[in-house]
Amino acid sequence: MSTVEAPPADRVDSGAPLPRGHGLGPWLVALARRAWRQLTSMRTALVLLFLLAVAAIPGSLLPQRNTKIEDVNQYLRTHGELGRTLDRFYLFDVFSSPWFSAIYLLLFVSLVGCLVPRLRDHVRALLRQPPDGPSRLDRMPAYVGGTGGDPEQFAALLRKRRFRVAVRGTTVSAEKGYLKESGNLLFHFALLAMLIGVAISSWYGWHGSRNIVAGRDGEICNTVPQYDDYGLGARVGPGDLPPFCVRLDRFEATYAPNGQPTAFRAHVHYSQGSSGTESPAEVQVNHPLRISGAGVYLLGHGYAPVIRYTDRFGKSQTSVQPFLNNDENLTGTGAAAFPDANIDPATGKQDPNDQIGFQGVYLPTMSSTDMTRGASLHPEERNPRLLLVAYKGNLGMDAGIPRSVYTLDESRIASGRLAKVAESKALRPGESLTLPDGSKVEFVGTRAFVTVTVRHDPGEMIVLGAAVFLLAGLLLSLWGKRRRIWLRVNGDRVDVGGLPRTDYPGFAAEFDEIVQAARKEGILR
Amino acid sequence: MSDALSNQLLVVTVLAYLAAMIAYAAEFAFGNRGAVARAATRSRERELVGAGGPVLPDTPVVIESAPSGGRAALFGRFAVALTVVGYAAHLGTIVTRGLAANRVPWGNMYEFVLAVCFVGATAWLVLLARRPMVRPLGMFVTLALIVMLFVDAVRLYTAAGPLMPALNSYWLKIHVTAAVTASGVLLVGFVAAALTLIRMGYDDGKRWFPCSLGNRLPAAATLERLTFRVHAFAFPIWTFAIICGAIWAREAWTQYWSWDPKETWSFISWVIYAGYLHARATPSVKKTVATWIAVLGWATMMINLFAINLVVTGMHSYAGVK
Ligand code: HEM
């Protein structure tokens, strides 16, 4: 921290008058130059830093599309006009909004404008000899006078202490602590490198998420249509995703007695490219699987009830759909749809209003004392029960609109196009419910599912490297100390002066020590 | 082993800090106001007359000598002893908690605040050993510790339990230890900044509370410099904590940065503290303004710790507070 000399970046003289009466051209040039100087001043950097901090606040208070799109939609539904207004100002996409981008881009322009001259000055200082001392060394913050003195000997003494030394006739000039400014520049350039890394991440990265049900039929492959939710960087097309497939064999969770999970393990098989050879692997929270430059992350898990429906013509179909968790004890809600139920085998025709769907709640551990409690007591399957509500009618699945597999169409239930026909008691695995038309639904059991996100992020290593340099630069810059020492022989007289160029309370002690050493070697008496 | 012992030790900790605060306050009240001022001039003279030694007329004086003796100093020494007692109990609280939970004792918000205060107390004792002159600030440091620990015990207490799988990573030890360390040191930095402002206010002729306390505080330049040094020490640690958090996030949540509310506020604090360092390095920005920025930085740390943990939910919802 330079307190003795103003940092070069702060030489703003925004008060300089603009030239007048020389036509528009020079005036514009002067205006631009002035604006540039203003932008690259330390004060502007400060203001922009503040704006950046303030601009980030709404992003932490309102749900953001990039992380919680469901919450954003919910907010928009419940807040009407207010929500739409907030949305118009990008308040649900703060960190990709034009105004947030404008602030950090201006900050980085200001940074470049500030760094380039500083780098030039610093390189010059590194190439140059330490500058000659002021004429009156006794005016320096640290000073001692005496007699004797051999400049060369003093220079050698300082060189041993890793000062850069220049001897000009009877004057020794020495300086140390250039690493402080080098570190500071390194730090600021690392910030720029980090921005570049982030940009590469957002242009060339991609990610997708999906629930994978255990079993061969649950396998997913790395293609856009297979993901429930995905994002491709600006320079990535669906064809750019590397081909690989992942299948869940078995999922293992261990729990503490209070129900808190202690470990999750997903045993998977994966195959890369078109070879088809499968390799086993284990994915854990905090230990993603890395395939083809992408990471496969375990982010959640739950149960997918296996529901078998036997229609009134005796034909059976099975649904295995993940039930989404409502709570930490894995109370799940979900649906099973049978659009192809009740096709008359005689005619091969189906009354479209004869389709069947179920909405259900699954409790891995139902309370055995309080049967009205609709929530699981424990995430493990200790007393598993499935509650089903059966609906008959037109499921509306042929309409060609992609629909959620986690629920039936609520609007059809509300409008009566799907009519509730039966409600089960809490079914144990193996138990079944008979519907009024004689058809039957059986709760066969459950399979585990895991929620995975697959992500490829080509910028992350640049960002990490930049972060390491940033930290190194910061340490050098904050803890480094720049100081100068001069010795001048004037006939019989010797003056030694010292100047800490930065905040350095220990300078007096160091100076003192150098003086003592000089005395001991007889350079100074 | 249950956490009952840990809880009892926490009571001892808070009581000892409370007693220490009272003793610091007694020193503060009984110490003749001249003690500090005299020490300031004396050390200045010492440097000026130093036998043949270097002369440093222009640098602000950093006072290295201990406060003068007398009854007040007795209270002061007593206060330090009580602080050490509290500190030992504090260490015991954390260690027994770790034994009860059978893991590193900073897995939820209660434990986090406990550890932050411990680092704050450590920073204070180190400072005290290196610059005995700062002792009059003890009253404020212990006050800050007591408030934090009290809120922690009453509002955030959670029984010891195992870690959730997402936290079960060696990055927990690295990232959270760094965050705890930085926060604890910044706590002391905040106290120093607040006292700097009080003293500056006093020097500007303000006599109302709290500036009225200013006459017994070390010189504004000394405090201001102390504030800077503490922040310059803490800032890289905070930076390191954020970097480790990002590395961990990449392992646990797939992405090194996703603007989760906790991440966002860590970023805000980082930017504000960077603003403080810039402001202090800019000669045209007044030291008062720069110091206010440091106080603002601590405010954002507190918002991050309390408001974000308890009100806003994000992926960092490990506070464990029901
Ligand atoms: C991306 C935004 C920026 C951040 C996060 C940032 C951060 C920092 C930090 C943390 C420091 C203190 C550590 C040190 O002393 O090296 C610092 C110092 C410094 N920054 Fe920046 N900075 C930014 C932009 C700028 C800009 C735009 C300028 C130029 C106008 C600038 C000029 C300086 C100077 C001159 C110092 C050294 C102060 C001194 O020690 O004398 N910085 N910066």
mmCIF file with all atom_site columns, N, CA, C and O in Angstrom, chain A residues 431-466:
data_model
loop_
_atom_site.group_PDB
_atom_site.id
_atom_site.type_symbol
_atom_site.label_atom_id
_atom_site.label_alt_id
_atom_site.label_comp_id
_atom_site.label_asym_id
_atom_site.label_entity_id
_atom_site.label_seq_id
_atom_site.pdbx_PDB_ins_code
_atom_site.Cartn_x
_atom_site.Cartn_y
_atom_site.Cartn_z
_atom_site.occupancy
_atom_site.B_iso_or_equiv
_atom_site.pdbx_formal_charge
_atom_site.auth_seq_id
_atom_site.auth_comp_id
_atom_site.auth_asym_id
_atom_site.auth_atom_id
_atom_site.pdbx_PDB_model_num
ATOM 1   N N  . GLU A 1 431 ? -49.171 -55.994 -2.386  1.00 0.00 ? 431 GLU A N  1
ATOM 2   C CA . GLU A 1 431 ? -50.617 -55.824 -2.231  1.00 0.00 ? 431 GLU A CA 1
ATOM 3   C C  . GLU A 1 431 ? -51.195 -55.111 -3.450  1.00 0.00 ? 431 GLU A C  1
ATOM 4   O O  . GLU A 1 431 ? -50.477 -54.410 -4.163  1.00 0.00 ? 431 GLU A O  1
ATOM 5   N N  . SER A 1 432 ? -52.503 -55.314 -3.625  1.00 0.00 ? 432 SER A N  1
ATOM 6   C CA . SER A 1 432 ? -53.094 -54.652 -4.782  1.00 0.00 ? 432 SER A CA 1
ATOM 7   C C  . SER A 1 432 ? -54.454 -54.071 -4.453  1.00 0.00 ? 432 SER A C  1
ATOM 8   O O  . SER A 1 432 ? -55.032 -54.346 -3.412  1.00 0.00 ? 432 SER A O  1
ATOM 9   N N  . LEU A 1 433 ? -54.929 -53.250 -5.366  1.00 0.00 ? 433 LEU A N  1
ATOM 10  C CA . LEU A 1 433 ? -56.213 -52.572 -5.229  1.00 0.00 ? 433 LEU A CA 1
ATOM 11  C C  . LEU A 1 433 ? -57.038 -52.929 -6.457  1.00 0.00 ? 433 LEU A C  1
ATOM 12  O O  . LEU A 1 433 ? -56.533 -52.893 -7.586  1.00 0.00 ? 433 LEU A O  1
ATOM 13  N N  . THR A 1 434 ? -58.283 -53.275 -6.218  1.00 0.00 ? 434 THR A N  1
ATOM 14  C CA . THR A 1 434 ? -59.151 -53.593 -7.353  1.00 0.00 ? 434 THR A CA 1
ATOM 15  C C  . THR A 1 434 ? -60.044 -52.393 -7.639  1.00 0.00 ? 434 THR A C  1
ATOM 16  O O  . THR A 1 434 ? -60.665 -51.835 -6.735  1.00 0.00 ? 434 THR A O  1
ATOM 17  N N  . LEU A 1 435 ? -60.052 -51.957 -8.905  1.00 0.00 ? 435 LEU A N  1
ATOM 18  C CA . LEU A 1 435 ? -60.858 -50.796 -9.280  1.00 0.00 ? 435 LEU A CA 1
ATOM 19  C C  . LEU A 1 435 ? -62.301 -51.246 -9.541  1.00 0.00 ? 435 LEU A C  1
ATOM 20  O O  . LEU A 1 435 ? -62.554 -52.436 -9.757  1.00 0.00 ? 435 LEU A O  1
ATOM 21  N N  . PRO A 1 436 ? -63.264 -50.289 -9.561  1.00 0.00 ? 436 PRO A N  1
ATOM 22  C CA . PRO A 1 436 ? -64.676 -50.667 -9.748  1.00 0.00 ? 436 PRO A CA 1
ATOM 23  C C  . PRO A 1 436 ? -64.925 -51.476 -11.023 1.00 0.00 ? 436 PRO A C  1
ATOM 24  O O  . PRO A 1 436 ? -65.809 -52.319 -11.051 1.00 0.00 ? 436 PRO A O  1
ATOM 25  N N  . ASP A 1 437 ? -64.112 -51.248 -12.072 1.00 0.00 ? 437 ASP A N  1
ATOM 26  C CA . ASP A 1 437 ? -64.372 -51.994 -13.313 1.00 0.00 ? 437 ASP A CA 1
ATOM 27  C C  . ASP A 1 437 ? -63.737 -53.381 -13.320 1.00 0.00 ? 437 ASP A C  1
ATOM 28  O O  . ASP A 1 437 ? -63.693 -54.054 -14.340 1.00 0.00 ? 437 ASP A O  1
ATOM 29  N N  . GLY A 1 438 ? -63.212 -53.785 -12.162 1.00 0.00 ? 438 GLY A N  1
ATOM 30  C CA . GLY A 1 438 ? -62.642 -55.124 -12.073 1.00 0.00 ? 438 GLY A CA 1
ATOM 31  C C  . GLY A 1 438 ? -61.167 -55.179 -12.405 1.00 0.00 ? 438 GLY A C  1
ATOM 32  O O  . GLY A 1 438 ? -60.519 -56.203 -12.216 1.00 0.00 ? 438 GLY A O  1
ATOM 33  N N  . SER A 1 439 ? -60.611 -54.096 -12.929 1.00 0.00 ? 439 SER A N  1
ATOM 34  C CA . SER A 1 439 ? -59.167 -54.083 -13.198 1.00 0.00 ? 439 SER A CA 1
ATOM 35  C C  . SER A 1 439 ? -58.427 -53.956 -11.882 1.00 0.00 ? 439 SER A C  1
ATOM 36  O O  . SER A 1 439 ? -59.000 -53.639 -10.842 1.00 0.00 ? 439 SER A O  1
ATOM 37  N N  . LYS A 1 440 ? -57.098 -54.181 -11.932 1.00 0.00 ? 440 LYS A N  1
ATOM 38  C CA . LYS A 1 440 ? -56.371 -54.331 -10.689 1.00 0.00 ? 440 LYS A CA 1
ATOM 39  C C  . LYS A 1 440 ? -55.027 -53.620 -10.785 1.00 0.00 ? 440 LYS A C  1
ATOM 40  O O  . LYS A 1 440 ? -54.359 -53.664 -11.829 1.00 0.00 ? 440 LYS A O  1
ATOM 41  N N  . VAL A 1 441 ? -54.629 -52.947 -9.702  1.00 0.00 ? 441 VAL A N  1
ATOM 42  C CA . VAL A 1 441 ? -53.309 -52.341 -9.691  1.00 0.00 ? 441 VAL A CA 1
ATOM 43  C C  . VAL A 1 441 ? -52.525 -52.926 -8.531  1.00 0.00 ? 441 VAL A C  1
ATOM 44  O O  . VAL A 1 441 ? -53.037 -53.043 -7.423  1.00 0.00 ? 441 VAL A O  1
ATOM 45  N N  . GLU A 1 442 ? -51.285 -53.315 -8.823  1.00 0.00 ? 442 GLU A N  1
ATOM 46  C CA . GLU A 1 442 ? -50.479 -53.947 -7.781  1.00 0.00 ? 442 GLU A CA 1
ATOM 47  C C  . GLU A 1 442 ? -49.216 -53.125 -7.529  1.00 0.00 ? 442 GLU A C  1
ATOM 48  O O  . GLU A 1 442 ? -48.551 -52.663 -8.470  1.00 0.00 ? 442 GLU A O  1
ATOM 49  N N  . PHE A 1 443 ? -48.893 -52.951 -6.265  1.00 0.00 ? 443 PHE A N  1
ATOM 50  C CA . PHE A 1 443 ? -47.629 -52.315 -5.880  1.00 0.00 ? 443 PHE A CA 1
ATOM 51  C C  . PHE A 1 443 ? -46.594 -53.436 -5.775  1.00 0.00 ? 443 PHE A C  1
ATOM 52  O O  . PHE A 1 443 ? -46.581 -54.184 -4.811  1.00 0.00 ? 443 PHE A O  1
ATOM 53  N N  . VAL A 1 444 ? -45.758 -53.548 -6.798  1.00 0.00 ? 444 VAL A N  1
ATOM 54  C CA . VAL A 1 444 ? -44.837 -54.686 -6.855  1.00 0.00 ? 444 VAL A CA 1
ATOM 55  C C  . VAL A 1 444 ? -43.665 -54.501 -5.898  1.00 0.00 ? 444 VAL A C  1
ATOM 56  O O  . VAL A 1 444 ? -43.225 -55.434 -5.241  1.00 0.00 ? 444 VAL A O  1
ATOM 57  N N  . GLY A 1 445 ? -43.168 -53.301 -5.832  1.00 0.00 ? 445 GLY A N  1
ATOM 58  C CA . GLY A 1 445 ? -41.983 -53.018 -4.996  1.00 0.00 ? 445 GLY A CA 1
ATOM 59  C C  . GLY A 1 445 ? -41.376 -51.717 -5.480  1.00 0.00 ? 445 GLY A C  1
ATOM 60  O O  . GLY A 1 445 ? -42.057 -50.940 -6.157  1.00 0.00 ? 445 GLY A O  1
ATOM 61  N N  . THR A 1 446 ? -40.127 -51.480 -5.163  1.00 0.00 ? 446 THR A N  1
ATOM 62  C CA . THR A 1 446 ? -39.510 -50.242 -5.645  1.00 0.00 ? 446 THR A CA 1
ATOM 63  C C  . THR A 1 446 ? -38.144 -50.540 -6.237  1.00 0.00 ? 446 THR A C  1
ATOM 64  O O  . THR A 1 446 ? -37.544 -51.577 -5.972  1.00 0.00 ? 446 THR A O  1
ATOM 65  N N  . ARG A 1 447 ? -37.695 -49.591 -7.019  1.00 0.00 ? 447 ARG A N  1
ATOM 66  C CA . ARG A 1 447 ? -36.305 -49.591 -7.460  1.00 0.00 ? 447 ARG A CA 1
ATOM 67  C C  . ARG A 1 447 ? -35.715 -48.244 -7.059  1.00 0.00 ? 447 ARG A C  1
ATOM 68  O O  . ARG A 1 447 ? -36.433 -47.250 -6.972  1.00 0.00 ? 447 ARG A O  1
ATOM 69  N N  . ALA A 1 448 ? -34.421 -48.237 -6.858  1.00 0.00 ? 448 ALA A N  1
ATOM 70  C CA . ALA A 1 448 ? -33.785 -46.969 -6.507  1.00 0.00 ? 448 ALA A CA 1
ATOM 71  C C  . ALA A 1 448 ? -33.616 -46.128 -7.766  1.00 0.00 ? 448 ALA A C  1
ATOM 72  O O  . ALA A 1 448 ? -33.526 -46.660 -8.864  1.00 0.00 ? 448 ALA A O  1
ATOM 73  N N  . PHE A 1 449 ? -33.620 -44.832 -7.612  1.00 0.00 ? 449 PHE A N  1
ATOM 74  C CA . PHE A 1 449 ? -33.171 -44.000 -8.727  1.00 0.00 ? 449 PHE A CA 1
ATOM 75  C C  . PHE A 1 449 ? -32.170 -42.982 -8.170  1.00 0.00 ? 449 PHE A C  1
ATOM 76  O O  . PHE A 1 449 ? -32.161 -42.694 -6.972  1.00 0.00 ? 449 PHE A O  1
ATOM 77  N N  . VAL A 1 450 ? -31.319 -42.480 -9.048  1.00 0.00 ? 450 VAL A N  1
ATOM 78  C CA . VAL A 1 450 ? -30.395 -41.411 -8.643  1.00 0.00 ? 450 VAL A CA 1
ATOM 79  C C  . VAL A 1 450 ? -30.575 -40.234 -9.592  1.00 0.00 ? 450 VAL A C  1
ATOM 80  O O  . VAL A 1 450 ? -30.948 -40.414 -10.758 1.00 0.00 ? 450 VAL A O  1
ATOM 81  N N  . THR A 1 451 ? -30.368 -39.048 -9.061  1.00 0.00 ? 451 THR A N  1
ATOM 82  C CA . THR A 1 451 ? -30.379 -37.859 -9.895  1.00 0.00 ? 451 THR A CA 1
ATOM 83  C C  . THR A 1 451 ? -28.929 -37.542 -10.236 1.00 0.00 ? 451 THR A C  1
ATOM 84  O O  . THR A 1 451 ? -28.108 -37.390 -9.327  1.00 0.00 ? 451 THR A O  1
ATOM 85  N N  . VAL A 1 452 ? -28.624 -37.486 -11.515 1.00 0.00 ? 452 VAL A N  1
ATOM 86  C CA . VAL A 1 452 ? -27.251 -37.134 -11.887 1.00 0.00 ? 452 VAL A CA 1
ATOM 87  C C  . VAL A 1 452 ? -27.250 -35.882 -12.761 1.00 0.00 ? 452 VAL A C  1
ATOM 88  O O  . VAL A 1 452 ? -28.216 -35.590 -13.461 1.00 0.00 ? 452 VAL A O  1
ATOM 89  N N  . THR A 1 453 ? -26.167 -35.154 -12.637 1.00 0.00 ? 453 THR A N  1
ATOM 90  C CA . THR A 1 453 ? -25.905 -34.068 -13.572 1.00 0.00 ? 453 THR A CA 1
ATOM 91  C C  . THR A 1 453 ? -24.601 -34.413 -14.278 1.00 0.00 ? 453 THR A C  1
ATOM 92  O O  . THR A 1 453 ? -23.647 -34.863 -13.649 1.00 0.00 ? 453 THR A O  1
ATOM 93  N N  . VAL A 1 454 ? -24.601 -34.242 -15.568 1.00 0.00 ? 454 VAL A N  1
ATOM 94  C CA . VAL A 1 454 ? -23.395 -34.459 -16.357 1.00 0.00 ? 454 VAL A CA 1
ATOM 95  C C  . VAL A 1 454 ? -22.937 -33.076 -16.800 1.00 0.00 ? 454 VAL A C  1
ATOM 96  O O  . VAL A 1 454 ? -23.737 -32.285 -17.297 1.00 0.00 ? 454 VAL A O  1
ATOM 97  N N  . ARG A 1 455 ? -21.665 -32.770 -16.563 1.00 0.00 ? 455 ARG A N  1
ATOM 98  C CA . ARG A 1 455 ? -21.209 -31.426 -16.920 1.00 0.00 ? 455 ARG A CA 1
ATOM 99  C C  . ARG A 1 455 ? -19.822 -31.460 -17.545 1.00 0.00 ? 455 ARG A C  1
ATOM 100 O O  . ARG A 1 455 ? -18.931 -32.179 -17.098 1.00 0.00 ? 455 ARG A O  1
ATOM 101 N N  . HIS A 1 456 ? -19.693 -30.668 -18.588 1.00 0.00 ? 456 HIS A N  1
ATOM 102 C CA . HIS A 1 456 ? -18.384 -30.475 -19.223 1.00 0.00 ? 456 HIS A CA 1
ATOM 103 C C  . HIS A 1 456 ? -18.066 -28.988 -19.108 1.00 0.00 ? 456 HIS A C  1
ATOM 104 O O  . HIS A 1 456 ? -18.877 -28.156 -19.503 1.00 0.00 ? 456 HIS A O  1
ATOM 105 N N  . ASP A 1 457 ? -16.920 -28.669 -18.542 1.00 0.00 ? 457 ASP A N  1
ATOM 106 C CA . ASP A 1 457 ? -16.586 -27.266 -18.323 1.00 0.00 ? 457 ASP A CA 1
ATOM 107 C C  . ASP A 1 457 ? -15.139 -27.014 -18.730 1.00 0.00 ? 457 ASP A C  1
ATOM 108 O O  . ASP A 1 457 ? -14.219 -27.219 -17.952 1.00 0.00 ? 457 ASP A O  1
ATOM 109 N N  . PRO A 1 458 ? -14.928 -26.586 -19.983 1.00 0.00 ? 458 PRO A N  1
ATOM 110 C CA . PRO A 1 458 ? -13.548 -26.467 -20.470 1.00 0.00 ? 458 PRO A CA 1
ATOM 111 C C  . PRO A 1 458 ? -12.800 -25.286 -19.854 1.00 0.00 ? 458 PRO A C  1
ATOM 112 O O  . PRO A 1 458 ? -11.576 -25.222 -19.962 1.00 0.00 ? 458 PRO A O  1
ATOM 113 N N  . GLY A 1 459 ? -13.494 -24.357 -19.207 1.00 0.00 ? 459 GLY A N  1
ATOM 114 C CA . GLY A 1 459 ? -12.788 -23.187 -18.675 1.00 0.00 ? 459 GLY A CA 1
ATOM 115 C C  . GLY A 1 459 ? -12.282 -23.376 -17.264 1.00 0.00 ? 459 GLY A C  1
ATOM 116 O O  . GLY A 1 459 ? -11.520 -22.556 -16.750 1.00 0.00 ? 459 GLY A O  1
ATOM 117 N N  . GLU A 1 460 ? -12.699 -24.462 -16.621 1.00 0.00 ? 460 GLU A N  1
ATOM 118 C CA . GLU A 1 460 ? -12.447 -24.545 -15.182 1.00 0.00 ? 460 GLU A CA 1
ATOM 119 C C  . GLU A 1 460 ? -10.963 -24.594 -14.822 1.00 0.00 ? 460 GLU A C  1
ATOM 120 O O  . GLU A 1 460 ? -10.556 -24.044 -13.809 1.00 0.00 ? 460 GLU A O  1
ATOM 121 N N  . MET A 1 461 ? -10.154 -25.219 -15.701 1.00 0.00 ? 461 MET A N  1
ATOM 122 C CA . MET A 1 461 ? -8.727  -25.299 -15.370 1.00 0.00 ? 461 MET A CA 1
ATOM 123 C C  . MET A 1 461 ? -8.054  -23.924 -15.516 1.00 0.00 ? 461 MET A C  1
ATOM 124 O O  . MET A 1 461 ? -7.137  -23.595 -14.765 1.00 0.00 ? 461 MET A O  1
ATOM 125 N N  . ILE A 1 462 ? -8.529  -23.140 -16.471 1.00 0.00 ? 462 ILE A N  1
ATOM 126 C CA . ILE A 1 462 ? -7.999  -21.783 -16.614 1.00 0.00 ? 462 ILE A CA 1
ATOM 127 C C  . ILE A 1 462 ? -8.362  -20.977 -15.360 1.00 0.00 ? 462 ILE A C  1
ATOM 128 O O  . ILE A 1 462 ? -7.535  -20.256 -14.794 1.00 0.00 ? 462 ILE A O  1
ATOM 129 N N  . VAL A 1 463 ? -9.613  -21.134 -14.933 1.00 0.00 ? 463 VAL A N  1
ATOM 130 C CA . VAL A 1 463 ? -10.056 -20.396 -13.752 1.00 0.00 ? 463 VAL A CA 1
ATOM 131 C C  . VAL A 1 463 ? -9.243  -20.821 -12.528 1.00 0.00 ? 463 VAL A C  1
ATOM 132 O O  . VAL A 1 463 ? -8.804  -19.984 -11.738 1.00 0.00 ? 463 VAL A O  1
ATOM 133 N N  . LEU A 1 464 ? -9.001  -22.121 -12.421 1.00 0.00 ? 464 LEU A N  1
ATOM 134 C CA . LEU A 1 464 ? -8.241  -22.605 -11.268 1.00 0.00 ? 464 LEU A CA 1
ATOM 135 C C  . LEU A 1 464 ? -6.805  -22.063 -11.306 1.00 0.00 ? 464 LEU A C  1
ATOM 136 O O  . LEU A 1 464 ? -6.285  -21.562 -10.300 1.00 0.00 ? 464 LEU A O  1
ATOM 137 N N  . GLY A 1 465 ? -6.183  -22.147 -12.487 1.00 0.00 ? 465 GLY A N  1
ATOM 138 C CA . GLY A 1 465 ? -4.821  -21.621 -12.618 1.00 0.00 ? 465 GLY A CA 1
ATOM 139 C C  . GLY A 1 465 ? -4.784  -20.141 -12.271 1.00 0.00 ? 465 GLY A C  1
ATOM 140 O O  . GLY A 1 465 ? -3.910  -19.673 -11.522 1.00 0.00 ? 465 GLY A O  1
ATOM 141 N N  . ALA A 1 466 ? -5.757  -19.409 -12.790 1.00 0.00 ? 466 ALA A N  1
ATOM 142 C CA . ALA A 1 466 ? -5.818  -17.973 -12.514 1.00 0.00 ? 466 ALA A CA 1
ATOM 143 C C  . ALA A 1 466 ? -5.968  -17.731 -11.019 1.00 0.00 ? 466 ALA A C  1
ATOM 144 O O  . ALA A 1 466 ? -5.353  -16.825 -10.458 1.00 0.00 ? 466 ALA A O  1
#
